[in-house]
XYZ file of C-alpha atoms in Angstrom:
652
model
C -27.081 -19.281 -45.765
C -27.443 -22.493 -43.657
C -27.947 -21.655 -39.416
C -25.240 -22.272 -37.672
C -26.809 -24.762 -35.377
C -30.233 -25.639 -33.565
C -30.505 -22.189 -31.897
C -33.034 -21.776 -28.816
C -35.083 -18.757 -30.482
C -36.676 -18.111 -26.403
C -33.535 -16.943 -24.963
C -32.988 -13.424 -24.344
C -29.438 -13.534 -22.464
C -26.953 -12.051 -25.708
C -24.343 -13.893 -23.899
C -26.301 -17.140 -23.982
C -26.994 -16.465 -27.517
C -23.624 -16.129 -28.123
C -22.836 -19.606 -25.951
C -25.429 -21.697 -28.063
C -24.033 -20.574 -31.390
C -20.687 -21.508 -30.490
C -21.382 -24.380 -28.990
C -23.530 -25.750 -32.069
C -20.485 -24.595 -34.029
C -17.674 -26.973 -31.987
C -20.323 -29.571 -32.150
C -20.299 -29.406 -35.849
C -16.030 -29.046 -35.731
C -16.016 -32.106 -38.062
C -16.566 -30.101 -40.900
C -15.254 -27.030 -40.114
C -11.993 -25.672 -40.370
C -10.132 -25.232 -36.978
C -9.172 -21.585 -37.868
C -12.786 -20.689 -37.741
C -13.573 -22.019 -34.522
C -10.553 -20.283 -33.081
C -12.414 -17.067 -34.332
C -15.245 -17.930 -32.406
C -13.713 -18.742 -29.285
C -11.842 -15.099 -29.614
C -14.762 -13.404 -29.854
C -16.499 -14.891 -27.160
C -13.703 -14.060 -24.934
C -13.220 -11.055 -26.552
C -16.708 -10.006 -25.637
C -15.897 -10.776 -22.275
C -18.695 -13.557 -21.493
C -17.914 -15.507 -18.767
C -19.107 -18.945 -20.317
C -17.957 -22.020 -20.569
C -18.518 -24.202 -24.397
C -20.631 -26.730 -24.516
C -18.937 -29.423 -26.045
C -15.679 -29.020 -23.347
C -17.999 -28.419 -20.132
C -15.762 -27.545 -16.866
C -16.938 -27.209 -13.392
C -15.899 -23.802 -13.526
C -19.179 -22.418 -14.976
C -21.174 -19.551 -13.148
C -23.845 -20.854 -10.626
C -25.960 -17.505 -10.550
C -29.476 -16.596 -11.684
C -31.047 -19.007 -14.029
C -29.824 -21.600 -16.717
C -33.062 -23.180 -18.153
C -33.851 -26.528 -19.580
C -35.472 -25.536 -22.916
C -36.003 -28.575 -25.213
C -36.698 -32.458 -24.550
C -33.257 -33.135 -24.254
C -32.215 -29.788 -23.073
C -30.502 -29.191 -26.732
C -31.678 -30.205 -29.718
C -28.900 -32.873 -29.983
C -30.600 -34.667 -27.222
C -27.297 -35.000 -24.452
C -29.535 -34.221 -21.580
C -26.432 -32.245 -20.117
C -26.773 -29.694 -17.773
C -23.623 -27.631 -16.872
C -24.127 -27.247 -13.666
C -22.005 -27.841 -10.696
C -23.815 -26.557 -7.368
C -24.935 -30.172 -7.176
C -22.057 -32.423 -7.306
C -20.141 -35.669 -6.209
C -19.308 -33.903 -3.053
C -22.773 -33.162 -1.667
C -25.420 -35.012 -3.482
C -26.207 -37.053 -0.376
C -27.631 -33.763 1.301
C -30.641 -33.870 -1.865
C -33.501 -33.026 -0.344
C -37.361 -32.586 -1.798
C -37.260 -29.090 -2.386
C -41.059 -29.283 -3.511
C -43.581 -31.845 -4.392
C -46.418 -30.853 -7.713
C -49.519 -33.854 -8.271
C -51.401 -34.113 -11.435
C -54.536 -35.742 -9.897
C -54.658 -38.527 -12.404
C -54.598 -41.770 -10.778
C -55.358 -43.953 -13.737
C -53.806 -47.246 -13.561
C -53.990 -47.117 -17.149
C -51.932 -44.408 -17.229
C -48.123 -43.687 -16.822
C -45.799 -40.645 -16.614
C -42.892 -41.181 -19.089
C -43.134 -36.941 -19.316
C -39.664 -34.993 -19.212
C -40.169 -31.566 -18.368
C -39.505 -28.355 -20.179
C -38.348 -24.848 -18.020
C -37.424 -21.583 -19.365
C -36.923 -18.369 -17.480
C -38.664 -19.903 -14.436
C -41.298 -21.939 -15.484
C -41.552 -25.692 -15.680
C -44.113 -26.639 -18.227
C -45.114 -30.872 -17.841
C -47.618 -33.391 -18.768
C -49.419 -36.028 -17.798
C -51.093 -39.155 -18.896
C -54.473 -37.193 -19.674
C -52.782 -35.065 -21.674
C -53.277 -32.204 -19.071
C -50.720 -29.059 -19.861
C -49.408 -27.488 -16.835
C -47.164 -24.413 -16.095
C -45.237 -24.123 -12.845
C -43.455 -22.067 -10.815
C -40.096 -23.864 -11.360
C -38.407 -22.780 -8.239
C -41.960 -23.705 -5.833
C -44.002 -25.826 -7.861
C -46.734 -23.694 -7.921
C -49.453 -23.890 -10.534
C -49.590 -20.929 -12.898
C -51.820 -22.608 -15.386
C -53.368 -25.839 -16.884
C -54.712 -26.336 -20.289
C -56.802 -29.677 -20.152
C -56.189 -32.846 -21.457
C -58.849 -35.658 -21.151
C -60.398 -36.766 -17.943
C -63.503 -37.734 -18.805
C -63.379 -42.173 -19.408
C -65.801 -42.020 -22.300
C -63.582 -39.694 -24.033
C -60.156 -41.589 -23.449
C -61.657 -44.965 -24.271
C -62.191 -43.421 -27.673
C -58.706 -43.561 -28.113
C -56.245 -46.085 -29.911
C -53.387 -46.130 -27.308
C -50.775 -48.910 -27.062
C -48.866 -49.825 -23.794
C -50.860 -47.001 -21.852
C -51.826 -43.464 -21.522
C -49.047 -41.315 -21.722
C -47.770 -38.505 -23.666
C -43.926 -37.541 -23.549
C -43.712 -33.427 -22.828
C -44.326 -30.098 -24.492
C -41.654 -28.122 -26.807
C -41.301 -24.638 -25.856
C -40.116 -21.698 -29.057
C -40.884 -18.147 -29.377
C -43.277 -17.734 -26.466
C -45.151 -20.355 -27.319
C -45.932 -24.092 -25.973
C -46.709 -26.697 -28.029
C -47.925 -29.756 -27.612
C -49.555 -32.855 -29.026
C -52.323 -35.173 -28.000
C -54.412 -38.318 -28.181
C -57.085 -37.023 -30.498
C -54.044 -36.121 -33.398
C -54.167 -32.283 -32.240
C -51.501 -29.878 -31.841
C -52.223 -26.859 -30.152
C -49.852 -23.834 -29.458
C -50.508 -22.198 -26.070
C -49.225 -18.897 -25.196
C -46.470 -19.820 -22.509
C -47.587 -16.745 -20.212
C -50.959 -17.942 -20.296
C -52.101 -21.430 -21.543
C -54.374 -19.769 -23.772
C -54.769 -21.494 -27.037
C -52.736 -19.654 -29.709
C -53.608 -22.310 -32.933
C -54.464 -25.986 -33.461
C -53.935 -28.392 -36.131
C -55.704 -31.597 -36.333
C -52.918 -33.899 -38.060
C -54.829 -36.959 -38.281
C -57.731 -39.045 -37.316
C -57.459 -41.023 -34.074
C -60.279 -43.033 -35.003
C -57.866 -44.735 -38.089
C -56.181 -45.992 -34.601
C -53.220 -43.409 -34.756
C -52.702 -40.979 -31.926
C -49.803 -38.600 -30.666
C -47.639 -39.390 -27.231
C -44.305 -37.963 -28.478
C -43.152 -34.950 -27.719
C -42.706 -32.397 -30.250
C -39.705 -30.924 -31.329
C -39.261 -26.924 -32.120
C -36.204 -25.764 -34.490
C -35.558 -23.041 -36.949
C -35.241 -23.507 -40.238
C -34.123 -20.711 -43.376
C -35.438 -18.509 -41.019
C -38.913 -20.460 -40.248
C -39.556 -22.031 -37.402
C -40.611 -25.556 -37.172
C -42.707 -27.722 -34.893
C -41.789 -31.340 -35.494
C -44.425 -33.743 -34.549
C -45.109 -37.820 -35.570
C -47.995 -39.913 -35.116
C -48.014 -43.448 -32.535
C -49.862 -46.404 -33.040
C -47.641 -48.713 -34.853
C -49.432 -51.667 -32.924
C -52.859 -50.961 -34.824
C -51.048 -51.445 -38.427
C -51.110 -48.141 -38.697
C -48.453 -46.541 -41.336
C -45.927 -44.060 -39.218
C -45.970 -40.542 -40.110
C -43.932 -37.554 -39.129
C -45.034 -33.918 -39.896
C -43.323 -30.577 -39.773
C -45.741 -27.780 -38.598
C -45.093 -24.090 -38.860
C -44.867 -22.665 -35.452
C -46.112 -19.343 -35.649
C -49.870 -20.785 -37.634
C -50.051 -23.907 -37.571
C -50.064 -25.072 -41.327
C -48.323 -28.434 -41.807
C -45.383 -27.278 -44.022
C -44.040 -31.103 -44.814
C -44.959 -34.564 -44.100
C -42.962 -38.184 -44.219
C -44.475 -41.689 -44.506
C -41.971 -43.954 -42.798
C -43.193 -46.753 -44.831
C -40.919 -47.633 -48.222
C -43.695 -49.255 -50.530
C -40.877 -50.759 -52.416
C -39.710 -52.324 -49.016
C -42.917 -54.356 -48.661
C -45.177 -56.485 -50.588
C -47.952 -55.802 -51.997
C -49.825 -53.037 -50.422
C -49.081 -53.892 -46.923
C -46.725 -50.742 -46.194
C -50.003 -49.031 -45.753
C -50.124 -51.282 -42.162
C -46.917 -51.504 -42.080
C -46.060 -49.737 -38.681
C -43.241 -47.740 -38.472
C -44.242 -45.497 -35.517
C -42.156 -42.640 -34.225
C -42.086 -42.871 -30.397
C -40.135 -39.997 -29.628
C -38.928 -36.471 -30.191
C -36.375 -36.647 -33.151
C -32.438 -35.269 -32.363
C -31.722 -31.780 -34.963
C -28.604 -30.717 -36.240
C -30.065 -27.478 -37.859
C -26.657 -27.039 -39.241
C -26.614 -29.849 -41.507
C -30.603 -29.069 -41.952
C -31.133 -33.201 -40.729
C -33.619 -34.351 -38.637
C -32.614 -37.823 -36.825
C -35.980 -40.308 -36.921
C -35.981 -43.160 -34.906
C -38.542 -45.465 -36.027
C -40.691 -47.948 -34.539
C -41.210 -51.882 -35.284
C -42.839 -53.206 -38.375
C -46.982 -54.271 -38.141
C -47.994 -57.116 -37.380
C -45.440 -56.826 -34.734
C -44.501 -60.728 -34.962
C -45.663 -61.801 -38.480
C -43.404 -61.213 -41.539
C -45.626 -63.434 -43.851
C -47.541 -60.798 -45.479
C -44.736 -58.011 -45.379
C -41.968 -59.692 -47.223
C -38.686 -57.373 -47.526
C -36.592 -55.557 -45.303
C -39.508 -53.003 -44.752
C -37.631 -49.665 -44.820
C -37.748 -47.629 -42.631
C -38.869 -49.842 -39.617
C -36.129 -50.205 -37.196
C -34.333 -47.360 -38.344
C -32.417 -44.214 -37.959
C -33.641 -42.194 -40.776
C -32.042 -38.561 -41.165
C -34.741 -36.618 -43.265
C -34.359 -33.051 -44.721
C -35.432 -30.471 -41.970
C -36.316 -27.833 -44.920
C -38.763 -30.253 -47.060
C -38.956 -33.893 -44.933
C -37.225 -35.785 -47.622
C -35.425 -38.963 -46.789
C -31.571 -38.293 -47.539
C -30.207 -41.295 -45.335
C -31.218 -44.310 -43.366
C -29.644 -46.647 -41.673
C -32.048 -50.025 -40.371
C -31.169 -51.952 -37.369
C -33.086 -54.458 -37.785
C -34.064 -56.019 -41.226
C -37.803 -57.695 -41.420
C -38.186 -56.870 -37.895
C -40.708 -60.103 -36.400
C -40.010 -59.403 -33.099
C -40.897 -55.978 -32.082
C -37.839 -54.553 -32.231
C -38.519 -50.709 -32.352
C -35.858 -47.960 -32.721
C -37.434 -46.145 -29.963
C -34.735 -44.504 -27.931
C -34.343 -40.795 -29.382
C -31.158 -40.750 -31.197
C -28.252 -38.686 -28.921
C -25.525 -36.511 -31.421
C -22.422 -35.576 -30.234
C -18.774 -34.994 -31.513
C -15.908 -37.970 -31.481
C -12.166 -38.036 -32.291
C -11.411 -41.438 -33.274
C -8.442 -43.061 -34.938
C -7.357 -39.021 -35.422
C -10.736 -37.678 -37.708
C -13.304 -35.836 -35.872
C -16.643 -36.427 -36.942
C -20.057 -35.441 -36.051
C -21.785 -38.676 -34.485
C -25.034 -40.136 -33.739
C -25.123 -42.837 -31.291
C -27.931 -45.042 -30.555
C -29.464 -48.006 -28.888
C -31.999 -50.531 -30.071
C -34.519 -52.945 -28.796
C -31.736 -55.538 -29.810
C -29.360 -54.431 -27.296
C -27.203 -53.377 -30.329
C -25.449 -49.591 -29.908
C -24.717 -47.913 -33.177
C -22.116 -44.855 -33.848
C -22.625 -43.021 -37.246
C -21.456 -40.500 -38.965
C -24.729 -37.902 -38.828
C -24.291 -36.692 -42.127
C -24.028 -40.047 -43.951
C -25.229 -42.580 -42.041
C -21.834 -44.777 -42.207
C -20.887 -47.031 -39.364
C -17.734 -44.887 -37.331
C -17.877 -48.053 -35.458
C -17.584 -51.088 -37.744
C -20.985 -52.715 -38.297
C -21.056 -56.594 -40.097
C -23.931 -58.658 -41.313
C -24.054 -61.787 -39.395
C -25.770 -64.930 -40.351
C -29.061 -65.482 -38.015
C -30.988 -68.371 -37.164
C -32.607 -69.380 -40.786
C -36.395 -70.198 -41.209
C -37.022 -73.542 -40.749
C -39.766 -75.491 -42.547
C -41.958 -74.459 -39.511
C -40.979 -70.911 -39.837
C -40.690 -70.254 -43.710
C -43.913 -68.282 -43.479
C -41.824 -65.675 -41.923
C -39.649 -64.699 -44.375
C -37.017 -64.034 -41.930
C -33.524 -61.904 -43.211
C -30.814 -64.141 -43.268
C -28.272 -61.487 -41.433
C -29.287 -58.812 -39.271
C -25.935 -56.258 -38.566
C -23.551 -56.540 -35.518
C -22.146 -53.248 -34.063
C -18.390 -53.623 -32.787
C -19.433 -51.015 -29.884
C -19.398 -53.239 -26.328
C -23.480 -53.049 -25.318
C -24.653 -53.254 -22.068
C -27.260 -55.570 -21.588
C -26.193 -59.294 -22.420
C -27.973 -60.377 -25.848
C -27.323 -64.413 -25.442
C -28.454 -66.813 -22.589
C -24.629 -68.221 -21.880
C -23.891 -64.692 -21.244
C -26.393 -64.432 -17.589
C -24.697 -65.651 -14.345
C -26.290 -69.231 -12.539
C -28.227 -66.882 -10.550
C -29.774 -64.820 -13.772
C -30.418 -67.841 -15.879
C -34.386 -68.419 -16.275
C -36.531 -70.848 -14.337
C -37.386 -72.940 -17.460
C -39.568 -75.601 -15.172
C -41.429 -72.374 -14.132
C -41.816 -70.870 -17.488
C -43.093 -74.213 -18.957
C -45.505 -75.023 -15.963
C -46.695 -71.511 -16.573
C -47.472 -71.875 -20.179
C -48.275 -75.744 -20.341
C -50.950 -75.511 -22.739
C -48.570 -73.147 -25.438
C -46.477 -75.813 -25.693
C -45.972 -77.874 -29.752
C -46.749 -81.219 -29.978
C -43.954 -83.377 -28.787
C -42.446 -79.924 -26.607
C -41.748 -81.085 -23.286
C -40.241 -77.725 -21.957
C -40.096 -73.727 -23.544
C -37.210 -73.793 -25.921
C -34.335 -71.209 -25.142
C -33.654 -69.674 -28.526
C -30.969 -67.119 -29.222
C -31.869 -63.898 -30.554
C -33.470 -63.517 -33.978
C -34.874 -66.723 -33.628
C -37.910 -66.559 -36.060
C -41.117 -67.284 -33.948
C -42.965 -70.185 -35.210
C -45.450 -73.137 -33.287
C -42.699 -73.767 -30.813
C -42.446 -72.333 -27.345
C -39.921 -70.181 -27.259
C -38.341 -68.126 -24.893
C -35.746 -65.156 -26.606
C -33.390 -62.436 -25.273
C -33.712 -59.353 -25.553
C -38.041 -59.734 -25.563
C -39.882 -57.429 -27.096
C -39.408 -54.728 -24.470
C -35.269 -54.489 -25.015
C -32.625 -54.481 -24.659
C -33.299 -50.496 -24.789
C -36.365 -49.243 -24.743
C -37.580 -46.018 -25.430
C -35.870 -44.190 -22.175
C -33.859 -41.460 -23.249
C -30.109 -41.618 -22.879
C -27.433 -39.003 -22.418
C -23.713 -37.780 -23.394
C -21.060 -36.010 -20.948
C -18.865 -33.670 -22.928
C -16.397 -33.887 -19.828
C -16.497 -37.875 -19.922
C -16.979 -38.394 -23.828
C -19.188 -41.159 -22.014
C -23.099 -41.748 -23.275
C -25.194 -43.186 -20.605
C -28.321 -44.979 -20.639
C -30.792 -48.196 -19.439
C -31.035 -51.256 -20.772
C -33.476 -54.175 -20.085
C -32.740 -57.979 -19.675
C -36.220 -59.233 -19.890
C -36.774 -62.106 -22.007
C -40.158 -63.212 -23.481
C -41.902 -66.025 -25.033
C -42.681 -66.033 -28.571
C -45.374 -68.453 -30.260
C -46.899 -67.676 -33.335
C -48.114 -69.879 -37.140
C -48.932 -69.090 -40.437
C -52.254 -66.857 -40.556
C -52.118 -66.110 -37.523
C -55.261 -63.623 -36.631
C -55.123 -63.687 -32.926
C -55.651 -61.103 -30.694
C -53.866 -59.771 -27.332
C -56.818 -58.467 -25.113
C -56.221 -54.359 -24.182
C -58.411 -53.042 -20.920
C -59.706 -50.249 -23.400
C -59.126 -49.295 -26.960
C -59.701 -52.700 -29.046
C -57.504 -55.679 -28.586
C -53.769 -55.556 -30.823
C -53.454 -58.300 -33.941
C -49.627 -58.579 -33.391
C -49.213 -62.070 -35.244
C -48.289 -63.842 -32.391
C -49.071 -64.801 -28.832
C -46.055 -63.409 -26.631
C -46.320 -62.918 -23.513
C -44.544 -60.223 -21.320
C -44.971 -60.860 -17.772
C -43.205 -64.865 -18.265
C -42.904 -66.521 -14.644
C -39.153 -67.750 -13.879
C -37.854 -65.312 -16.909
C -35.938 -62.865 -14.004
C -35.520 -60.226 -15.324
C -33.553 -56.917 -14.443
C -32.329 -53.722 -15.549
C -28.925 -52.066 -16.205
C -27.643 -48.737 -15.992
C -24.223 -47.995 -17.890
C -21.497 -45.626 -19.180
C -19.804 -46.508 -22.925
C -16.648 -44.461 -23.820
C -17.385 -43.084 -27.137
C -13.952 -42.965 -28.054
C -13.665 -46.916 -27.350
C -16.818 -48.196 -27.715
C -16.232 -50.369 -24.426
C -18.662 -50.169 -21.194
C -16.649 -48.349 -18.528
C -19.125 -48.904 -15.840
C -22.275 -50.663 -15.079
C -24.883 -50.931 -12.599
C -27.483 -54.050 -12.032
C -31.070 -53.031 -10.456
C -33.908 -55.165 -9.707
C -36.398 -54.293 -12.983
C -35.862 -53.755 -16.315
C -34.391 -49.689 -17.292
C -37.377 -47.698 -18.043
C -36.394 -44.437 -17.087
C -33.997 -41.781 -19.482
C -31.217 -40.178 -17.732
C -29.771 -36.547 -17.094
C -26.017 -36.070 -17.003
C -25.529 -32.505 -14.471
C -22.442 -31.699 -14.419
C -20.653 -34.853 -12.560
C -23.496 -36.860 -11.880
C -26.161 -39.071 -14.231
C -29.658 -39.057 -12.077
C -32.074 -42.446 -13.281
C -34.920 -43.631 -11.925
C -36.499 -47.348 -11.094
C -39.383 -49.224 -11.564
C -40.499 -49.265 -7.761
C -40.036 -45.451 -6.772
C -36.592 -45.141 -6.417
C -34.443 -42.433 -7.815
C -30.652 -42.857 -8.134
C -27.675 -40.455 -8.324
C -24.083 -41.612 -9.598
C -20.837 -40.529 -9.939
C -20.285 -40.001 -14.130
C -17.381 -41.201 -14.025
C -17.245 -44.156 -12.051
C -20.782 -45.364 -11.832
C -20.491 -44.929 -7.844
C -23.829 -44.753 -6.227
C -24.062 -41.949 -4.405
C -27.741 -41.020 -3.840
C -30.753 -42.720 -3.886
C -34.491 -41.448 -2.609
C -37.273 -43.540 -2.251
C -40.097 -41.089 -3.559
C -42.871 -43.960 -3.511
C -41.959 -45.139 0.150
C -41.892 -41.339 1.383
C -43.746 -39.332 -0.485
C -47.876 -40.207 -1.295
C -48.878 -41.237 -4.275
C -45.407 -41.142 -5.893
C -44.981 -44.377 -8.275
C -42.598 -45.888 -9.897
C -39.636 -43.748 -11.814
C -40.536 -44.242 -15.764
C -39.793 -40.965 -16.798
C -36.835 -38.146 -18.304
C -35.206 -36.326 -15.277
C -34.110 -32.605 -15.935
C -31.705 -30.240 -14.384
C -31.879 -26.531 -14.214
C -31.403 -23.264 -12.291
C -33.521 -21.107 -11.167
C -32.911 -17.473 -9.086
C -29.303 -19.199 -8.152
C -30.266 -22.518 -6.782
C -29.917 -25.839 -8.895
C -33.285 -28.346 -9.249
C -33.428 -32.321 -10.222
C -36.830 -32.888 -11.230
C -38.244 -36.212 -11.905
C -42.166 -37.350 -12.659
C -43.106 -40.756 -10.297
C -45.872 -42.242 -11.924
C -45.006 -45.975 -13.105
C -45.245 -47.668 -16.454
C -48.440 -49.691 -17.802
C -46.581 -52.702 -19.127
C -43.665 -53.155 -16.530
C -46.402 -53.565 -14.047
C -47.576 -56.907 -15.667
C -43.811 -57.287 -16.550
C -42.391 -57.278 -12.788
C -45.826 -58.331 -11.014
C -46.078 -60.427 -8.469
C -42.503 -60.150 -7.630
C -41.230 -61.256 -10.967
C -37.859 -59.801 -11.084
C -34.360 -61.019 -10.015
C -34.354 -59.499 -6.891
C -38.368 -60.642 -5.880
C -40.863 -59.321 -3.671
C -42.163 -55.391 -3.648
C -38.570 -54.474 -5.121
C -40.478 -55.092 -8.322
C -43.187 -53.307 -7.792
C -44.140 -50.710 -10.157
C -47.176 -48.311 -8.263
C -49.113 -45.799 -9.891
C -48.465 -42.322 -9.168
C -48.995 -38.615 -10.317
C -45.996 -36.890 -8.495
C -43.506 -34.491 -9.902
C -41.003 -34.108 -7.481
C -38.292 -31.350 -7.430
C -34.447 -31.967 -5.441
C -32.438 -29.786 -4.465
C -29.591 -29.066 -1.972
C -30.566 -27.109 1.769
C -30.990 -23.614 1.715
């Protein structure tokens, strides 16, 4: 008999068993017959558990003793809602910094892009050293710490694109688990941080290494520790392996490289990286991959075909790891346009059916709706005709169409969308990269997306780095609203046939990504976006412009979506309405907190409701935003360094 949803094995609380179950039920309502969710919703009240159900979250439910945060996206459908209410519209300007936790790694090669796991009172994070540490999640007291890698010699040993980072922990059964640079995973006993097992996946020095986050979920009565492998800028091939949770013992793995998708023998380099922790629906036994950018990043020549599964959702058996579904944003991907955002599910009426939906966002600025158990558009999707290949582009092989979702994004994908104040510098651009220019170029070319990068200067929107990047987004059951950051940050692409160049990394080896592109581009201005979309519409409700390009995921409490900025700042806004209601400076106020770069969590602990967010900065926005390169200029754009986990909360 199939589970009846992604259950969250740790809790005790009968009556929180009882809430989970039915709420994985409702969120599966698509396929199940109303009369049986009725019975559920007796017996719950029947029972007489005062709870509210997930999918149709009120502010009436119970602020008292402790509601934990227990997976990446506090459920395993990735919404990154919290019901909770004792921080609200009303009183979210009286936040204050209810404690303050530091790492000790000040690496400018290193970032904090963690989001935080707590269950019954402990907070269990990471940091860019791949340190493990349990807190007190009410004080932010150190319990424990299970060590990463501090030592120089031993992290420059490591193949790590766009700096050191890894995601979180998963939490299941007692157990933390969590994987690292050197292709470990190691379960550590969660009263503890003594190691419980470790399995070596792979073998960092064949340039592959782990930043994601794991994933724990039951399976036909196993439990599962999902795990994949980064590196997709060392033409690496992407893999993704299901580990058994109580030893150890891989149990399945997945190549997300099609060899009949590429030419040859190059699906072996092929890329195909998985960023981030995958969304479960343990009901329909489907895990939800989103997969990383074809290798060479920017050179199609040698990879002819659409190069399945690169840009892709890909919805893989949770029992054995077979693909049963895919679904590829971007065909022949020569621009590095990963599927890195995890994938959010959630349940939509539309046109009167109910279905059980996946939404996401790409690099391309493109959001998808699909049906989760097929993979079909809900939202219509249409193959449009790109910019073709030119003579001076043939080598790429580009794909003639590349598909169009009818769902309203929220970054603008073409140059004639951006106001006279956003449009770029191109005098600046050009005097800044002179000597890229083609023979007979007198200025960087403005090319609309899906331009195929050849010998000419080009500048394209979204660059590499988004559109949407791989910042987690969120979904309100009370709005029917996901929320989430986008980038406008355009780049400039130059690349030929052959091309074996090489962009220089600090440590590690330099990258072969086919192409010279640049991402900090003088004059580009670019900027971020925060947003709401109505599910039910597919239209952008509300919006909000900051100075840096979105590299922070969001949490949806109750009323309010919390995000972070590039410089430190750390925002609070009305769900609804997109009002901006709070904002803390954590880099101006509080010492050595950096920029915001990371997946905020809510939770309550002993009765009294915590925001936590990690302040550390990213590696690449730094170069991105440096020097005051953004739209709004000066230090607004800075992006510091930091180790700071910092917990909010209202006054006692």
């Amino acid at each position: 008999m199939k589970e009846t949803g992604p259950r969250d094995l740790h809790r005790t609380s009968s009556a929180r068993a009882i809430l989970e179950l039915l709420a994985r039920n409702m969120g599966s309502a698509a396929k199940r017959p109303a009369a049986r969710s009725l019975i559920l919703i007796v017996a719950v009240v029947a029972l007489g558990v005062g709870v509210v159900l997930y999918w149709g979250a009120s502010p009436t439910s119970a602020q008292h003793g402790n509601h934990d945060w227990p997976n990446h996206g506090n459920d395993l459908a990735n919404t990154r809602f919290q019901n909770l209410d004792q921080i609200n519209p009303n009183n979210v300007n009286k936040l204050q910094v209810a404690w303050v936790f530091h790492t000790g790694v000040l690496d400018p090669l290193s970032e904090l892009e963690a989001s935080p796991i707590e269950v019954d009172g402990r907070l269990f994070i990471t940091d860019g050293h791949d340190d493990v540490f349990a807190l007190n999640a009410a004080t932010g007291k150190q319990l424990w710490k299970f060590e990463g890698f501090n030592d120089e010699a031993q992290l420059a040993a490591f193949f790590l694109c766009c700096g050191r980072n890894n995601h979180g922990v998963a939490y299941g059964d007692g157990a933390v688990f969590v994987g690292r640079f050197d292709d470990s995973v190691v379960a550590l006993n969660a009263e503890t941080g003594k190691v419980l097992w470790t399995n070596t996946v792979a073998d960092y020095h064949d340039k592959v290494s782990i930043n994601s986050a794991p994933q724990f979920a039951r399976s036909g009565g196993r439990d599962l520790v999902i795990i994949s492998l980064s590196g997709g800028e060392f033409e690496i091939r992407g893999q993704v392996f299901a580990l058994d949770a109580k030893t150890g013992k891989t149990v399945w793995r997945f190549s997300t490289t099609q060899p009949t998708s590429f030419a040859g023998q190059s699906f072996l380099t092929g890329g195909g990286a998985v960023w981030n922790p995958p969304a479960i629906d343990a009901d329909l036994g489907l895990v939800y991959l989103s997969v990383g950018n074809a290798a060479p990043d920017i050179l199609g020549e040698n990879r002819a075909g659409d190069n399945l599964f690169a840009a892709s959702i890909v919805a893989v058996d949770l029992n054995t790891g077979n693909a049963v579904w895919h679904f590829q944003e971007v065909h022949h991907d020569i621009w590095d346009y990963d599927s890195a955002q995890p994938a959010v599910l959630f349940p939509l009426e539309k046109d009167g059916k109910h279905y059980g939906a996946l939404g996401h966002c790409s690099k391309t600025g493109q959001y998808y709706i699909l049906d989760r158990r097929t993979g079909e558009p809900i939202y219509a999707v249409s193959e449009q005709p790109v910019p073709a290949s030119g003579a001076s582009a043939a080598f790429q092989i580009a794909a003639p169409t590349q598909p169009y979702s009818a769902v309203e994004p929220i970054t603008p994908l073409r140059f004639d969308q951006l106001t006279p104040e956003e449009q770029p510098d191109t005098a600046a651009i050009t005097a800044a990269f002179t000597s890229y220019l083609a023979p007979g170029q007198t200025q960087v070319a403005l090319s609309p997306q899906y331009t195929p990068p050849d010998e000419t200067l080009r500048l394209i929107m979204p660059g590499d780095n988004g559109g949407c990047e791989w910042n987690p987004a969120g979904y309100s059951p009370r709005t029917k609203y996901v929320y989430y950051g986008a980038r406008h940050d355009p780049d400039v692409f130059k690349t030929h046939s052959g091309n074996t160049s090489l962009i220089p990394e600090a440590v590690n080896g330099d990258l072969h990504l086919g192409s010279t592109f640049i991402n900090h581009v003088p004059g580009a201005k670019p900027f971020g976006l925060y947003g709401a979309t109505d599910t039910r519409t597919g239209k952008v409700v509300w919006k909000i412009q900051i100075p840096a390009p979105a590299k922070s995921g969001v949490v949806v409490a109750g009323d309010l979506v919390f995000f972070g900025e590039g410089n430190g700042k750390f925002d609070g806004v009305d769900a609804k309405t997109g009002k901006m209601l709070f904002t803390f400076n954590a880099a101006a106020n509080i010492p050595n907190a950096g920029g915001a770069a990371a997946g905020p969590i809510a939770y309550l602990v002993d009765g009294r409701e915590f925001i936590v967010n990690a302040f550390g900065g990213n590696v690449p926005d730094r170069s991105i935003t440096a020097n005051g390169n953004c739209l709004g200029g000066g230090h607004i754009c800075d992006n510091p360094v930091g180790d700071a986990f910092v917990a909010f909360a209202l006054p006692r």
